[in-house]
PDB file of C-alpha atoms in Angstrom:
ATOM      1  CA  MET C   1      84.035  48.780  59.845  1.00 62.00           C
ATOM      2  CA  LEU C   2      81.265  47.254  61.975  1.00 74.00           C
ATOM      3  CA  SER C   3      78.106  46.681  59.984  1.00 89.00           C
ATOM      4  CA  PHE C   4      76.190  45.969  63.198  1.00 95.00           C
ATOM      5  CA  PHE C   5      76.852  46.079  66.921  1.00 96.00           C
ATOM      6  CA  ASP C   6      75.662  43.876  69.775  1.00 97.00           C
ATOM      7  CA  LEU C   7      75.177  45.200  73.285  1.00 98.00           C
ATOM      8  CA  SER C   8      74.726  42.464  75.888  1.00 98.00           C
ATOM      9  CA  HIS C   9      72.475  43.368  78.779  1.00 98.00           C
ATOM     10  CA  THR C  10      71.131  41.498  81.800  1.00 98.00           C
ATOM     11  CA  VAL C  11      67.827  42.894  83.009  1.00 98.00           C
ATOM     12  CA  ASP C  12      68.321  44.321  86.465  1.00 97.00           C
ATOM     13  CA  PRO C  13      65.477  43.883  88.967  1.00 96.00           C
ATOM     14  CA  ASN C  14      65.407  47.707  89.253  1.00 95.00           C
ATOM     15  CA  GLU C  15      64.232  47.840  85.615  1.00 96.00           C
ATOM     16  CA  ILE C  16      60.993  46.023  86.467  1.00 96.00           C
ATOM     17  CA  ASP C  17      57.803  48.082  86.707  1.00 95.00           C
ATOM     18  CA  SER C  18      54.588  47.633  88.689  1.00 94.00           C
ATOM     19  CA  GLN C  19      53.321  45.154  86.078  1.00 94.00           C
ATOM     20  CA  GLN C  20      56.299  42.883  86.873  1.00 95.00           C
ATOM     21  CA  HIS C  21      58.050  43.276  83.514  1.00 95.00           C
ATOM     22  CA  VAL C  22      60.506  45.751  82.057  1.00 97.00           C
ATOM     23  CA  HIS C  23      59.121  49.249  81.662  1.00 94.00           C
ATOM     24  CA  ASN C  24      58.851  50.437  78.046  1.00 92.00           C
ATOM     25  CA  LEU C  25      61.255  53.330  78.576  1.00 94.00           C
ATOM     26  CA  ARG C  26      64.050  50.858  79.333  1.00 97.00           C
ATOM     27  CA  TYR C  27      63.833  49.482  75.794  1.00 97.00           C
ATOM     28  CA  LEU C  28      64.451  53.001  74.543  1.00 97.00           C
ATOM     29  CA  GLN C  29      67.335  53.430  76.975  1.00 97.00           C
ATOM     30  CA  TRP C  30      68.969  50.197  75.773  1.00 98.00           C
ATOM     31  CA  THR C  31      68.529  51.349  72.175  1.00 98.00           C
ATOM     32  CA  LEU C  32      70.340  54.614  72.929  1.00 97.00           C
ATOM     33  CA  TRP C  33      73.120  52.802  74.804  1.00 98.00           C
ATOM     34  CA  ALA C  34      73.675  50.449  71.866  1.00 98.00           C
ATOM     35  CA  ALA C  35      73.703  53.343  69.371  1.00 97.00           C
ATOM     36  CA  GLY C  36      76.266  55.208  71.446  1.00 96.00           C
ATOM     37  CA  LYS C  37      78.529  52.194  71.856  1.00 97.00           C
ATOM     38  CA  HIS C  38      78.269  51.311  68.152  1.00 96.00           C
ATOM     39  CA  SER C  39      79.154  54.881  67.211  1.00 95.00           C
ATOM     40  CA  ALA C  40      82.160  54.809  69.544  1.00 95.00           C
ATOM     41  CA  ALA C  41      83.256  51.456  68.129  1.00 94.00           C
ATOM     42  CA  ILE C  42      83.367  52.879  64.592  1.00 92.00           C
ATOM     43  CA  GLY C  43      85.410  55.877  65.694  1.00 91.00           C
ATOM     44  CA  TRP C  44      82.845  58.535  66.571  1.00 92.00           C
ATOM     45  CA  ASP C  45      84.125  60.522  69.550  1.00 92.00           C
ATOM     46  CA  ALA C  46      81.026  62.136  71.049  1.00 93.00           C
ATOM     47  CA  LYS C  47      83.014  64.217  73.555  1.00 95.00           C
ATOM     48  CA  GLU C  48      85.324  65.578  70.875  1.00 95.00           C
ATOM     49  CA  ALA C  49      82.383  66.367  68.589  1.00 95.00           C
ATOM     50  CA  ALA C  50      80.510  68.093  71.419  1.00 96.00           C
ATOM     51  CA  ALA C  51      83.603  70.197  72.171  1.00 97.00           C
ATOM     52  CA  GLU C  52      83.418  71.314  68.526  1.00 96.00           C
ATOM     53  CA  GLY C  53      79.704  72.040  68.918  1.00 97.00           C
ATOM     54  CA  LEU C  54      78.517  69.079  66.832  1.00 97.00           C
ATOM     55  CA  GLY C  55      76.419  66.023  67.559  1.00 96.00           C
ATOM     56  CA  TRP C  56      73.584  63.688  66.719  1.00 97.00           C
ATOM     57  CA  VAL C  57      70.038  64.416  67.909  1.00 96.00           C
ATOM     58  CA  VAL C  58      67.060  62.085  67.702  1.00 97.00           C
ATOM     59  CA  ARG C  59      64.348  63.293  65.350  1.00 97.00           C
ATOM     60  CA  GLN C  60      62.061  60.254  65.647  1.00 98.00           C
ATOM     61  CA  HIS C  61      61.780  56.916  67.457  1.00 97.00           C
ATOM     62  CA  GLU C  62      59.420  54.185  66.343  1.00 98.00           C
ATOM     63  CA  ILE C  63      59.180  51.161  68.651  1.00 97.00           C
ATOM     64  CA  THR C  64      57.142  48.023  68.151  1.00 98.00           C
ATOM     65  CA  TYR C  65      56.929  45.997  71.350  1.00 97.00           C
ATOM     66  CA  ARG C  66      56.491  42.287  70.687  1.00 97.00           C
ATOM     67  CA  ALA C  67      57.155  40.535  74.008  1.00 97.00           C
ATOM     68  CA  ALA C  68      58.030  41.396  77.585  1.00 97.00           C
ATOM     69  CA  ALA C  69      61.426  41.181  79.255  1.00 98.00           C
ATOM     70  CA  PHE C  70      61.758  40.124  82.885  1.00 97.00           C
ATOM     71  CA  ALA C  71      64.302  40.363  85.684  1.00 97.00           C
ATOM     72  CA  ASN C  72      67.563  38.557  84.980  1.00 98.00           C
ATOM     73  CA  ASP C  73      66.809  37.995  81.278  1.00 98.00           C
ATOM     74  CA  GLU C  74      69.981  37.949  79.186  1.00 98.00           C
ATOM     75  CA  LEU C  75      69.410  40.221  76.181  1.00 98.00           C
ATOM     76  CA  ILE C  76      71.190  41.176  72.990  1.00 98.00           C
ATOM     77  CA  VAL C  77      70.507  44.675  71.672  1.00 98.00           C
ATOM     78  CA  ARG C  78      71.574  44.495  68.005  1.00 98.00           C
ATOM     79  CA  THR C  79      71.842  47.799  66.124  1.00 98.00           C
ATOM     80  CA  TRP C  80      72.935  48.948  62.667  1.00 97.00           C
ATOM     81  CA  VAL C  81      72.692  51.938  60.355  1.00 97.00           C
ATOM     82  CA  SER C  82      70.204  51.176  57.592  1.00 97.00           C
ATOM     83  CA  GLN C  83      70.282  54.467  55.713  1.00 97.00           C
ATOM     84  CA  ILE C  84      72.285  57.677  55.446  1.00 97.00           C
ATOM     85  CA  GLN C  85      70.924  60.778  53.830  1.00 97.00           C
ATOM     86  CA  ARG C  86      72.312  64.270  53.492  1.00 97.00           C
ATOM     87  CA  TYR C  87      71.232  65.473  56.947  1.00 98.00           C
ATOM     88  CA  ALA C  88      70.085  62.303  58.698  1.00 98.00           C
ATOM     89  CA  SER C  89      70.695  58.639  59.284  1.00 97.00           C
ATOM     90  CA  THR C  90      68.315  55.849  60.157  1.00 98.00           C
ATOM     91  CA  ARG C  91      69.377  53.292  62.725  1.00 98.00           C
ATOM     92  CA  LYS C  92      67.507  50.067  63.377  1.00 98.00           C
ATOM     93  CA  THR C  93      67.669  48.001  66.538  1.00 98.00           C
ATOM     94  CA  LEU C  94      66.390  44.602  67.598  1.00 98.00           C
ATOM     95  CA  ILE C  95      66.095  43.756  71.274  1.00 98.00           C
ATOM     96  CA  CYS C  96      66.379  39.994  71.522  1.00 98.00           C
ATOM     97  CA  ARG C  97      66.268  37.267  74.170  1.00 98.00           C
ATOM     98  CA  PRO C  98      68.361  34.393  72.797  1.00 98.00           C
ATOM     99  CA  ALA C  99      67.231  31.947  75.533  1.00 97.00           C
ATOM    100  CA  ASP C 100      63.901  31.490  73.736  1.00 98.00           C
ATOM    101  CA  ASN C 101      64.737  33.077  70.361  1.00 98.00           C
ATOM    102  CA  ALA C 102      62.384  35.970  71.073  1.00 98.00           C
ATOM    103  CA  VAL C 103      62.514  39.380  69.437  1.00 98.00           C
ATOM    104  CA  LEU C 104      61.170  41.615  72.199  1.00 98.00           C
ATOM    105  CA  ALA C 105      61.163  44.905  70.310  1.00 98.00           C
ATOM    106  CA  LYS C 106      61.944  46.402  66.925  1.00 98.00           C
ATOM    107  CA  VAL C 107      63.153  50.001  66.927  1.00 98.00           C
ATOM    108  CA  GLN C 108      63.802  52.500  64.180  1.00 98.00           C
ATOM    109  CA  THR C 109      65.417  55.817  65.025  1.00 98.00           C
ATOM    110  CA  ARG C 110      66.028  58.780  62.746  1.00 98.00           C
ATOM    111  CA  TRP C 111      69.017  60.843  63.829  1.00 98.00           C
ATOM    112  CA  VAL C 112      69.935  64.272  62.483  1.00 98.00           C
ATOM    113  CA  TYR C 113      73.363  65.873  62.580  1.00 97.00           C
ATOM    114  CA  VAL C 114      73.273  69.187  64.436  1.00 98.00           C
ATOM    115  CA  ASP C 115      75.411  72.232  65.031  1.00 98.00           C
ATOM    116  CA  LEU C 116      74.801  72.393  68.777  1.00 97.00           C
ATOM    117  CA  ARG C 117      75.954  76.011  69.039  1.00 97.00           C
ATOM    118  CA  ASN C 118      72.943  77.292  67.089  1.00 97.00           C
ATOM    119  CA  HIS C 119      70.698  74.217  67.223  1.00 95.00           C
ATOM    120  CA  LYS C 120      70.543  73.851  63.440  1.00 97.00           C
ATOM    121  CA  VAL C 121      70.490  70.650  61.446  1.00 98.00           C
ATOM    122  CA  ILE C 122      73.530  70.506  59.178  1.00 98.00           C
ATOM    123  CA  GLU C 123      74.831  68.202  56.473  1.00 98.00           C
ATOM    124  CA  ILE C 124      76.602  65.091  57.747  1.00 97.00           C
ATOM    125  CA  PRO C 125      80.318  65.692  57.110  1.00 95.00           C
ATOM    126  CA  ASP C 126      82.123  63.276  54.800  1.00 94.00           C
ATOM    127  CA  ASP C 127      84.526  62.133  57.534  1.00 92.00           C
ATOM    128  CA  VAL C 128      81.558  61.141  59.716  1.00 93.00           C
ATOM    129  CA  ARG C 129      79.675  59.537  56.830  1.00 93.00           C
ATOM    130  CA  GLU C 130      82.736  57.467  55.864  1.00 91.00           C
ATOM    131  CA  LYS C 131      82.798  55.766  59.274  1.00 89.00           C
ATOM    132  CA  MET C 132      79.198  54.595  58.972  1.00 91.00           C
ATOM    133  CA  ALA C 133      78.562  51.310  57.187  1.00 89.00           C
ATOM    134  CA  ILE C 134      75.107  50.853  55.716  1.00 93.00           C
ATOM    135  CA  SER C 135      73.768  47.417  56.540  1.00 93.00           C
ATOM    136  CA  LYS C 136      70.771  45.365  55.607  1.00 92.00           C
ATOM    137  CA  THR C 137      69.026  43.612  58.463  1.00 93.00           C
ATOM    138  CA  PRO C 138      71.598  41.237  59.961  1.00 94.00           C
ATOM    139  CA  ALA C 139      70.774  37.709  61.048  1.00 93.00           C
ATOM    140  CA  LEU C 140      69.272  37.283  64.477  1.00 95.00           C
ATOM    141  CA  PRO C 141      71.791  36.654  67.276  1.00 93.00           C
ATOM    142  CA  TRP C 142      70.961  32.946  67.493  1.00 91.00           C
ATOM    143  CA  HIS C 143      71.611  32.269  63.789  1.00 87.00           C
TER     144      HIS C 143
END
């Protein structure tokens, strides 16, 4: 069971905005990519769940931007599940640039489990809950 997951990402020049750094929405996109890949790595099959009318939906994102990313930066997007409740889970993410030991952003996302057929929040099933390891904040990628 993976207590955390690292997504490696090289900033593409197309991700740079008019202020010559990465646009804020990209940080959110990377966070969602990492969450999806972590979920797949622990055995969550999003396509199968969707075919059954089930899935995760974001209830809240909280992002603290600490430093800018630039074209060609090599990043690590580290994510983990910090809490599971009856209907929701909280996932935390750090977007890091190991070249200078910089934490570029801290993200906290609250996900709810939803019956997609009627758009209702439902209890997280035991088989889904069992695949999710709760983790405290892991060490930074350069430690």
